Amino acid sequence: MLKKEILLAIEDLTVSFDGFRAVDAVNLYVDKGEVRVIIGPNGAGKTTLLDLICGKTHASSGTIKFKNIELRDLDEHHIVRAGVGRKFQTPSIYEDLTVYQNLEVSFPRGRSAFGSLFFKRTQDVVDRVQEIAAEILLTEQLHQLAGLLSHGQKQWLEIGMLLIQNPELLMLDEPVAGMSVRERQQTAELLKRISANRSVIVIEHDMEFVRAIAHRVTVLHQGRVLMEGSMDAVQADERVIEAYLGH
Amino acid sequence: MPKKLLSHWITAKNRSDLINLALLALLLLVVLPLALDIFRLNLVGKYLTFAFVAVGLVLCWGYGGILSLGQGIFFGLGGYCMAMFLKLEASDPVSTAIQSTPGIPDFMDWNQIKALPWFWEPFHSFSFTLIAVLILPTLFAYLIGVAMFKRRVGGVYFAIITQAIALILTVLIVGQQGLTGGINGITDLKTLLGWDIRTNSARYILYYINAALLLGGIVFSRWLLSSKLGLLLVALRDKEERVRFSGYDVANLKIFTFCVAALFSAVGGAMFTLQVGFMSPSFVGIVPSIEMVIFTAVGGRLSLIGAVYGALLVNFGKSYFSETFADLWLYLMGALFIGVVLFLPNGLAGLFREPRQTWLLIKHTALMLVAKLRPARLRPEGK
C-alpha cells in the first residue's frame, strides 16, 4: 500500500482558558482524501479544536501545519484562502439573500473591497453556482430566500457555500444535527461524493452516520485524544465505552 | 460607464426603484424650483446637503450594519475645507484693510493672530480645496476605520467612539478660536473665484449642482449595492463570522464602506457651506450627527431614495416646529425617532412598500403596550 500524504498535521496543540485546558497536547494527522470523524462527550474540546484550526481561537502552544504552512500565524481569511473551509454548528447562512446569492457571495473571486465592487458575474460563476446547487440538492430553491429553507437545507447550503471555494480541507461541525433520517442519508451520500478529492473533518454524535462516512475516528475526552482508529475498534474500546458511548 | 450604470439599474429586478428615482429627480429638478421662491428653495438645498449624509448612512448603517453616530465629523470637515477657501478669498488685503493685520481672516485678527497659520496656506488654491474636500474626510474615516475595524470593534462601541470623536472635534474647533473661528464658525463668505454666491442666480445654480450631485450619488450607491460588495454588506450584517470564514477580510470591507459614507458626507458639507454661506461647529457635534441618523431612520435605512425624503421631511418639521415650539423640538425629535424605530423599522419607505405589514406591526405593538400598561389586578392569573 502506498504511504498516504499528510495534509494536516497538528502537534502538541494546547489552548487554555484561564487555566482550563480545553484542548490539551493534542496530536492529529489527517491524510489527503481522508474523512476523519471526531467524537466525544460534550465539553471534550471538539469544537474548540476546529476553532483552533480555522483561526477563530488562538492556541497557547503547539503547531498546526496545513500543507506545511503554519496556520497559527495566519489571519482567519488567509487560512480560508489557503484551503481550509469551516461549517459552523448552527447553520450559518445569509437569510436575507437568495440561495443563488449565498453561493455567489461565497465564490472565491473578488475578495477585496474593490475586487468585490468590480466583480463580474461571468458564465463560469453562473455555471459553478448551478453545479454546486445541484450537488447540494437545491437547484429548485435557487431563487428562494435562504431564510425560508428547511433546517436540513440550510445545512446543505452552508456546505455548498464552502464547496464553491473548493477547499482542500473541509471541517463540518455536526452537519446532520436536527435532520430527518432521509436527510441524514442524503448528507452521508453528499459527504462521500465531496470527499473524493479532499479531506474532511466531521464532528458528529450520530453513530450510524459516523459509521457510514468515517475512514478513521478520533475520540476526544477532556481535551485529550483518548483513542484513534477504525469505527469498529473505537466502538469496542473499553475506555471509549466508559467515557462516551456507554451512557 | 454612465450608460452601463443606467442599464444595470434598468435590468435590476426592482424596476420601481427606477420610477422612484425619476420621481425624485422630477421633484428636485422641476417641481420644487417652480413651486418655491428662492429663499425656500435655498432652504431645501440646505436640507438636501444633509441628504448626502443620509444616503451614506443607508450604505454603511442600513446595509453594512455599521452605525456611525459621528457623520457630522465628515460633513464638518468637508464644509470647513470649503469655508476656508471662501474665507481666504473674502479676506483679501483691500477688504480687510482696517484690520491690524490685513489679508488674514477677520476672526484671526480679533484673536491677535499676526500671520496666516501654515495649514490655511494651501486653501488659497481652489483645486487643492476641491481635492481636500474629497480626500481629507475620507482619509480621516480610513484612519478611524483601521483603528476600529481591524481590532474588531463594532456595534455599540463603534457608535459611541464615533460620537466621542465628533465631540472631540467640536471641542477642538471651539477651543481654537483663532485658527478655526471658534463657536461662530467661519462666516461672511462672499465669492467663489470672484463669483458672488449670495445672489439669487448663484443660489439657483448651486441648488441645481447640489441636486445633480445628490442624484449622481444615489445612482452610484445603487450601483455599489447591486455589486458583489452590496451582497457582502447584507451578508456581513447578518453573519459576520460566515463572511470572515469565507475568505474575506471583513475589516477592509467595513473600512471601505465607512469611507464611502464619509465621502458623501463631506460633499454634503461642502455644498452646505456654498449654499448657506457659513460653516460652524454646530454641524459637527453629537446632536447634528444623531439628527443625521434620524433622517435616515425616518426615510428608511434600506432606501437610498427614502433617505432623501427623510432628510427633507424631518428638516421641514424641524424648521416649522422650532419656530413655533422652540423648547419642544428636541423632545419631538426624540419621540419621532422612538416612534420610527418601534413602528416603522424600515421608515417611510417601509410604509410605502409594505403598508399591510406596517399596520399589523403598529396594531400588535399597541396591543402589547396596552397589555403591559394594564393594572396588575386586571391581568389574567399567573401573569
XYZ file of C-alpha atoms in Angstrom:
630
model
C 0.000 0.000 0.000
C 1.215 3.476 -0.829
C 2.041 5.731 2.043
C -0.560 8.455 2.184
C 0.358 12.100 2.111
C -0.422 14.071 5.228
C -2.496 17.217 4.641
C -2.940 18.454 8.173
C -0.506 17.820 10.997
C -1.424 19.017 14.465
C 1.238 18.540 17.108
C 1.122 19.137 20.819
C -1.708 21.642 20.416
C -2.885 23.226 23.656
C -5.219 26.060 24.482
C -6.062 27.094 27.983
C -8.778 29.486 29.079
C -7.885 30.864 32.499
C -6.017 27.700 33.361
C -8.676 25.357 31.971
C -7.150 23.313 29.180
C -9.940 22.926 26.632
C -7.541 21.265 24.226
C -4.581 19.586 25.868
C -1.483 18.425 23.963
C -3.459 17.051 21.024
C -1.723 15.319 18.125
C -3.751 14.714 15.000
C -2.743 13.820 11.457
C -5.224 13.931 8.620
C -4.303 12.366 5.263
C -5.207 13.682 1.862
C -8.629 12.382 0.857
C -9.437 11.124 4.330
C -12.765 11.519 6.128
C -11.965 11.841 9.812
C -14.728 11.950 12.375
C -14.125 13.392 15.819
C -16.443 12.153 18.533
C -16.546 12.696 22.254
C -18.790 13.848 25.067
C -19.884 17.456 25.459
C -17.043 19.702 26.514
C -14.410 17.327 25.167
C -12.920 20.157 23.081
C -14.157 19.089 19.644
C -15.484 22.456 18.539
C -12.550 24.239 20.160
C -10.202 22.085 18.098
C -11.912 23.242 14.883
C -11.812 26.818 16.180
C -8.057 26.498 16.633
C -7.517 25.138 13.127
C -9.559 27.853 11.415
C -8.061 30.660 13.496
C -11.143 31.606 15.475
C -9.324 30.779 18.705
C -5.603 31.240 19.238
C -3.580 28.339 20.561
C -1.462 28.627 23.690
C 1.177 26.278 22.290
C 1.759 23.634 19.635
C 1.701 23.670 15.855
C -0.948 23.356 13.169
C 0.672 22.598 9.818
C -1.524 22.560 6.742
C 0.352 21.655 3.554
C 3.398 22.610 5.604
C 2.052 26.126 6.240
C 1.852 27.085 9.907
C -1.774 28.173 10.331
C -1.205 29.657 13.782
C 0.493 32.667 12.209
C -2.316 33.416 9.754
C -5.480 35.518 9.969
C -8.787 33.727 9.511
C -9.307 34.862 5.937
C -5.802 33.790 4.968
C -6.427 30.350 6.465
C -9.563 30.114 4.334
C -7.653 31.221 1.256
C -5.009 28.580 1.981
C -7.764 25.989 1.519
C -9.478 25.361 4.850
C -13.283 25.636 4.929
C -15.308 25.517 8.097
C -19.000 24.911 8.635
C -20.431 26.081 11.912
C -22.599 24.079 14.259
C -25.765 26.084 13.763
C -26.446 26.723 10.095
C -24.682 29.946 9.292
C -26.096 31.313 6.069
C -27.275 34.736 4.908
C -31.010 34.587 5.461
C -31.816 37.828 3.623
C -30.171 36.642 0.416
C -31.381 34.037 -2.043
C -29.725 30.631 -2.312
C -28.115 31.822 -5.527
C -26.740 34.951 -3.865
C -25.486 32.968 -0.883
C -23.435 30.816 -3.221
C -22.307 33.682 -5.437
C -21.117 35.721 -2.464
C -19.005 32.745 -1.424
C -17.393 32.399 -4.856
C -13.654 32.800 -4.325
C -13.028 35.778 -6.589
C -13.298 39.494 -5.932
C -12.470 39.152 -2.262
C -11.076 42.661 -1.710
C -13.315 45.712 -1.343
C -12.541 46.979 -4.857
C -12.462 43.454 -6.226
C -15.986 42.839 -4.991
C -17.139 46.200 -6.341
C -15.982 45.307 -9.841
C -16.765 41.598 -9.612
C -18.420 40.411 -12.809
C -20.981 37.631 -12.899
C -19.360 35.770 -15.780
C -20.614 32.477 -17.197
C -18.133 30.445 -15.162
C -19.607 31.898 -11.954
C -23.159 31.061 -13.028
C -22.124 27.562 -14.091
C -20.293 26.926 -10.854
C -23.208 28.139 -8.734
C -25.551 25.826 -10.622
C -23.141 22.929 -10.345
C -22.908 23.353 -6.585
C -26.662 23.862 -6.232
C -27.197 20.530 -7.988
C -24.642 18.912 -5.699
C -26.432 20.095 -2.553
C -29.906 19.325 -3.961
C -31.052 22.946 -4.001
C -31.432 23.566 -7.728
C -35.150 24.195 -7.391
C -34.708 26.581 -4.476
C -32.016 28.640 -6.224
C -34.003 31.851 -6.231
C -35.697 31.385 -2.887
C -34.652 33.386 0.161
C -32.274 31.268 2.210
C -34.141 32.140 5.397
C -37.131 30.169 4.087
C -35.230 26.898 3.646
C -35.781 23.958 5.979
C -33.182 23.322 8.656
C -31.595 20.493 6.693
C -31.491 22.534 3.507
C -29.765 25.353 5.386
C -27.089 22.889 6.494
C -26.595 21.805 2.889
C -26.472 25.374 1.692
C -23.680 26.167 4.109
C -21.776 23.118 2.910
C -22.355 24.363 -0.645
C -21.005 27.798 0.258
C -17.805 26.072 1.336
C -17.691 23.712 -1.649
C -17.808 26.588 -4.112
C -14.464 27.688 -2.668
C -13.096 24.220 -3.386
C -11.242 23.806 -0.076
C -8.701 21.025 0.345
C -9.792 20.578 3.933
C -13.427 20.823 4.889
C -14.429 20.927 8.552
C -18.045 20.234 9.448
C -19.398 20.755 12.940
C -22.401 18.459 13.499
C -23.691 18.569 9.926
C -26.685 16.265 10.478
C -27.936 17.618 13.808
C -31.668 18.179 13.544
C -32.006 16.372 10.233
C -34.577 13.753 9.331
C -33.482 10.161 8.631
C -33.795 10.685 4.920
C -31.817 13.922 5.060
C -29.103 12.146 7.029
C -28.776 9.533 4.312
C -28.626 12.207 1.646
C -25.992 14.081 3.632
C -23.901 10.926 4.016
C -24.053 10.424 0.247
C -23.153 14.070 -0.296
C -20.154 13.732 2.013
C -18.963 10.652 0.170
C -19.154 12.496 -3.136
C -17.362 15.589 -1.951
C -14.642 13.738 -0.075
C -13.458 12.127 -3.294
C -10.877 14.822 -3.848
C -10.473 16.494 -0.465
C -10.049 15.775 3.210
C -12.958 16.212 5.574
C -13.064 16.507 9.356
C -16.514 15.953 10.833
C -17.718 16.355 14.388
C -20.778 14.195 14.942
C -22.740 12.410 17.641
C -24.910 10.210 15.434
C -23.055 6.888 15.464
C -24.920 5.479 12.487
C -23.938 8.477 10.446
C -20.354 8.248 11.685
C -20.191 4.600 10.680
C -21.490 5.477 7.216
C -18.849 8.089 6.456
C -15.766 7.695 8.644
C -12.441 6.371 7.435
C -10.953 6.859 10.870
C -12.413 8.070 14.132
C -10.715 10.150 16.806
C -12.211 10.200 20.291
C -11.606 13.321 22.347
C -12.143 13.343 26.062
C -11.422 16.241 28.401
C -9.306 17.956 25.775
C -7.138 14.917 25.064
C -7.115 12.252 22.394
C -8.489 9.170 24.085
C -8.243 6.834 21.149
C -7.930 6.788 17.399
C -8.759 4.080 14.888
C -11.466 2.470 12.798
C -15.092 2.701 13.847
C -15.123 -0.924 14.923
C -12.015 -0.561 17.030
C -13.362 2.577 18.660
C -16.710 1.036 19.492
C -15.000 -1.990 21.017
C -12.631 0.042 23.167
C -13.473 -0.041 26.867
C -12.171 3.403 27.675
C -14.331 4.892 24.945
C -17.382 2.998 26.147
C -16.834 4.245 29.640
C -16.164 7.872 28.703
C -18.657 8.325 25.938
C -20.560 5.538 24.267
C -21.650 3.735 27.402
C -24.173 6.156 28.741
C -19.712 53.889 -17.911
C -22.830 56.029 -17.182
C -24.769 54.162 -19.855
C -23.730 50.912 -18.290
C -24.756 52.150 -14.862
C -28.148 53.045 -16.195
C -28.597 49.729 -17.958
C -27.606 47.988 -14.765
C -30.283 49.901 -12.968
C -32.929 49.174 -15.569
C -32.186 45.485 -15.694
C -32.270 45.273 -11.909
C -35.187 43.285 -10.592
C -36.812 46.098 -8.766
C -37.923 48.441 -11.501
C -39.948 50.539 -9.117
C -36.586 51.855 -7.914
C -36.073 53.470 -11.286
C -39.518 55.040 -11.210
C -38.887 56.323 -7.694
C -35.613 57.874 -8.773
C -37.301 59.530 -11.737
C -39.988 60.917 -9.426
C -37.370 62.235 -7.035
C -35.452 63.841 -9.899
C -38.671 65.420 -11.146
C -39.428 66.769 -7.682
C -35.945 68.150 -7.088
C -35.186 69.480 -10.548
C -38.599 70.702 -11.713
C -41.392 70.812 -9.140
C -39.595 72.413 -6.192
C -37.765 75.102 -8.221
C -41.094 76.052 -9.860
C -43.160 75.935 -6.689
C -40.848 77.641 -4.216
C -39.348 81.113 -4.066
C -35.564 81.310 -3.932
C -35.480 81.707 -0.155
C -37.406 78.474 0.379
C -35.561 76.711 -2.410
C -32.257 77.634 -0.815
C -33.598 76.104 2.388
C -34.429 72.905 0.510
C -30.910 72.975 -0.911
C -29.575 73.143 2.633
C -31.697 70.159 3.687
C -30.502 68.243 0.652
C -26.911 68.606 1.810
C -27.945 66.530 4.842
C -29.425 64.001 2.437
C -25.862 63.235 1.256
C -25.091 62.105 4.780
C -28.331 60.134 4.968
C -27.592 58.319 1.701
C -24.120 57.454 3.015
C -25.715 56.131 6.193
C -28.028 53.892 4.164
C -24.909 52.251 2.765
C -22.926 51.904 5.946
C -25.681 51.569 8.548
C -28.669 50.227 6.641
C -26.827 47.711 4.530
C -23.486 47.258 6.270
C -24.828 47.413 9.816
C -22.166 49.945 10.828
C -23.917 52.581 12.912
C -21.899 55.766 12.926
C -23.111 58.465 15.277
C -20.384 60.772 14.074
C -21.144 61.574 10.445
C -21.055 65.242 11.434
C -17.269 64.851 11.594
C -17.038 64.330 7.846
C -19.833 66.753 6.988
C -17.958 69.325 9.042
C -14.524 68.569 7.609
C -15.865 68.874 4.059
C -17.698 72.045 4.974
C -14.720 73.592 6.742
C -12.382 72.869 3.821
C -14.720 74.758 1.508
C -15.255 77.523 4.075
C -11.503 78.045 4.488
C -11.103 78.610 0.764
C -14.045 81.030 0.602
C -12.896 82.839 3.723
C -9.427 83.412 2.306
C -10.983 84.780 -0.864
C -13.159 87.106 1.220
C -10.120 88.276 3.221
C -8.078 89.986 0.526
C -5.866 92.822 1.802
C -8.154 95.509 0.356
C -11.373 94.469 2.052
C -9.536 93.759 5.305
C -7.517 96.968 5.254
C -8.915 98.168 8.589
C -7.552 95.091 10.418
C -4.290 95.339 12.312
C -3.031 92.539 10.056
C -4.769 92.935 6.702
C -5.107 89.895 4.447
C -5.982 87.308 7.083
C -9.494 86.198 8.075
C -11.201 88.679 10.403
C -11.584 86.260 13.341
C -7.825 85.669 13.346
C -7.260 89.377 13.588
C -9.674 89.596 16.534
C -7.662 86.853 18.231
C -4.384 88.737 17.846
C -3.036 86.336 15.267
C -0.479 88.063 13.080
C 0.100 85.631 10.240
C -1.901 83.028 8.389
C -1.390 79.599 10.044
C 0.506 77.121 7.847
C -2.414 74.743 7.356
C -4.522 77.570 5.936
C -1.968 78.366 3.210
C -2.872 75.614 0.695
C -6.519 76.677 0.826
C -5.646 79.655 -1.372
C -5.861 77.146 -4.210
C -9.315 76.099 -5.392
C -8.131 72.823 -6.890
C -6.377 71.946 -3.633
C -9.588 72.759 -1.780
C -11.685 70.504 -4.012
C -9.238 67.655 -3.523
C -9.122 68.319 0.214
C -12.930 68.223 0.442
C -12.874 64.757 -1.091
C -9.687 63.340 0.405
C -9.288 64.720 3.932
C -12.553 63.440 5.449
C -12.199 60.129 3.610
C -8.665 59.736 4.910
C -9.833 60.516 8.422
C -12.598 57.923 8.079
C -9.979 55.468 6.846
C -7.847 56.049 9.927
C -10.824 55.647 12.267
C -11.877 52.555 10.314
C -8.448 50.938 10.511
C -8.135 51.691 14.212
C -11.588 50.268 14.976
C -12.436 47.546 12.489
C -9.006 45.916 12.370
C -9.389 45.395 16.096
C -12.900 44.074 15.659
C -14.500 46.997 17.422
C -18.057 47.216 16.180
C -21.687 47.697 17.069
C -22.466 49.941 20.008
C -18.791 50.501 20.822
C -18.119 51.821 17.366
C -21.150 54.110 17.576
C -20.001 55.514 20.917
C -16.456 56.073 19.701
C -17.606 57.939 16.582
C -19.748 60.061 18.852
C -16.782 60.777 21.105
C -14.691 61.788 18.100
C -17.456 64.151 16.970
C -17.437 65.705 20.424
C -13.642 65.988 20.498
C -13.602 67.668 17.094
C -16.234 70.161 18.231
C -14.318 70.985 21.381
C -11.167 71.394 19.314
C -12.819 73.744 16.828
C -14.493 75.804 19.545
C -11.307 75.945 21.634
C -9.001 77.034 18.822
C -10.921 80.189 18.092
C -8.043 81.995 16.418
C -7.444 79.171 13.965
C -10.982 77.983 13.292
C -13.368 80.823 14.056
C -14.466 79.076 17.259
C -18.116 78.687 18.160
C -19.260 81.152 15.498
C -17.600 79.140 12.788
C -16.370 80.627 9.555
C -18.798 83.298 8.418
C -19.160 86.146 5.925
C -18.306 84.061 2.896
C -18.859 86.050 -0.255
C -17.410 84.866 -3.532
C -16.162 81.719 -5.218
C -13.402 82.574 -7.698
C -14.924 86.034 -7.972
C -18.480 84.724 -8.421
C -20.830 86.123 -5.782
C -22.544 83.115 -4.180
C -25.113 85.226 -2.343
C -27.085 86.333 -5.390
C -30.318 84.627 -6.415
C -28.898 83.350 -9.680
C -25.925 81.833 -7.847
C -28.287 80.188 -5.408
C -30.271 78.626 -8.249
C -27.107 77.334 -9.870
C -25.767 75.944 -6.596
C -29.110 74.318 -5.869
C -29.007 72.518 -9.213
C -25.389 71.453 -8.783
C -26.295 70.123 -5.348
C -29.354 68.234 -6.584
C -27.437 66.777 -9.528
C -24.595 65.620 -7.273
C -27.083 64.042 -4.906
C -28.870 62.169 -7.687
C -25.475 61.072 -9.013
C -24.585 59.857 -5.528
C -27.774 57.811 -5.384
C -27.073 56.230 -8.779
C -23.536 55.399 -7.637
C -24.832 53.905 -4.396
C -27.392 51.848 -6.262
C -24.606 50.512 -8.439
C -22.491 49.740 -5.376
C -25.370 47.885 -3.741
C -26.017 45.853 -6.870
C -22.383 44.732 -6.991
C -20.985 41.807 -5.062
C -19.923 44.309 -2.407
C -23.604 45.140 -1.865
C -24.396 41.478 -1.307
C -21.438 41.192 1.020
C -22.693 44.101 3.097
C -26.035 42.365 3.613
C -24.191 39.140 4.393
C -21.933 40.952 6.830
C -24.837 42.488 8.710
C -26.412 39.057 9.065
C -23.476 36.675 9.728
C -20.155 38.438 10.038
C -18.303 35.258 11.032
C -19.512 33.419 7.957
C -18.147 36.192 5.734
C -14.844 36.136 7.570
C -14.613 32.357 7.259
C -15.406 32.577 3.572
C -12.046 34.204 2.998
C -12.900 37.896 3.266
C -11.036 40.484 5.273
C -14.167 41.819 6.937
C -12.380 44.874 8.321
C -11.415 46.053 4.833
C -14.980 45.781 3.572
C -16.212 47.832 6.518
C -13.466 50.424 6.187
C -14.275 50.867 2.511
C -17.977 51.363 3.141
C -17.357 53.733 6.021
C -15.045 55.770 3.764
C -17.692 55.981 1.034
C -20.224 57.225 3.590
C -17.683 59.785 4.838
C -17.005 60.967 1.295
C -20.724 61.532 0.715
C -20.992 63.464 3.969
C -18.030 65.622 3.016
C -19.547 66.547 -0.343
C -22.756 67.439 1.501
C -20.780 69.587 3.924
C -19.013 71.473 1.140
C -22.317 72.102 -0.637
C -23.783 73.280 2.662
C -21.065 75.901 3.026
C -21.589 77.093 -0.533
C -25.359 77.391 -0.250
C -25.743 78.615 3.310
C -22.669 80.817 3.312
C -21.043 79.677 6.545
C -19.844 76.638 8.477
C -19.845 76.204 12.232
C -19.230 73.550 14.895
C -22.983 73.187 15.355
C -22.961 70.926 12.278
C -20.123 68.746 13.532
C -21.009 67.595 17.030
C -23.150 64.995 18.711
C -26.606 66.443 18.150
C -26.304 67.049 14.392
C -24.659 63.644 13.976
C -27.564 61.937 15.704
C -30.041 64.024 13.719
C -28.460 62.707 10.550
C -29.105 59.156 11.723
C -32.715 60.117 12.431
C -33.153 61.439 8.870
C -32.016 58.037 7.636
C -34.205 56.102 10.057
C -37.275 58.162 9.190
C -36.717 57.818 5.457
C -35.923 54.134 5.777
C -32.454 52.867 6.378
C -32.609 50.448 3.471
C -33.832 53.011 0.975
C -31.454 55.395 -0.774
C -34.345 57.460 -2.045
C -36.223 57.273 1.244
C -33.185 58.797 2.941
C -33.605 61.941 0.839
C -37.278 62.260 1.775
C -36.364 61.596 5.397
C -33.844 64.443 5.361
C -36.350 66.807 3.715
C -39.321 65.973 5.941
C -37.511 65.988 9.274
C -35.831 69.267 8.423
C -39.084 70.873 7.318
C -40.610 69.624 10.545
C -37.676 70.998 12.458
C -37.860 74.465 10.975
C -41.652 74.551 11.379
C -41.783 73.284 14.945
C -38.667 75.015 16.179
C -40.196 78.318 15.029
C -43.497 77.536 16.743
C -42.499 75.482 19.792
C -38.797 76.130 20.227
C -38.466 74.257 23.533
C -40.416 71.220 22.446
C -38.468 70.447 19.313
C -35.803 68.197 20.829
C -38.454 66.125 22.606
C -40.466 65.841 19.421
C -37.387 64.731 17.569
C -36.685 62.079 20.215
C -40.292 60.879 20.112
C -40.141 60.724 16.332
C -37.025 58.547 16.473
C -38.515 56.169 19.039
C -41.758 56.008 17.090
C -39.990 55.186 13.854
C -37.830 52.529 15.476
C -40.866 50.930 17.137
C -43.424 51.152 14.375
C -41.570 51.710 11.131
C -38.328 49.715 11.220
C -37.946 50.395 7.514
C -39.010 54.007 7.789
C -41.323 55.779 5.387
C -40.003 53.624 2.574
C -41.248 50.587 4.503
C -44.661 52.186 4.911
C -44.713 52.759 1.192
C -43.508 49.286 0.247
C -45.385 47.139 2.756
C -48.328 49.103 4.156
C -50.072 45.963 5.429
C -47.151 44.651 7.457
C -46.589 48.097 8.899
C -50.218 48.331 10.014
C -50.020 44.901 11.647
C -46.835 45.863 13.448
C -48.409 49.038 14.791
C -51.503 47.115 15.903
C -49.524 44.402 17.665
C -47.180 46.799 19.383
C -50.107 48.915 20.554
C -51.924 45.843 21.916
C -48.765 44.705 23.652
C -48.277 48.124 25.227
C -51.895 48.181 26.401
C -51.478 44.734 27.921
C -48.320 45.807 29.722
C -49.798 49.027 30.997
C -52.995 47.436 32.302
C -53.128 47.388 36.113
C -51.842 44.119 37.528
C -55.129 43.097 39.143
C -56.908 43.116 35.811
C -54.421 40.734 34.254
C -55.241 37.044 33.942
C -53.968 34.744 36.685
C -50.320 33.829 36.693
C -49.123 36.756 34.656
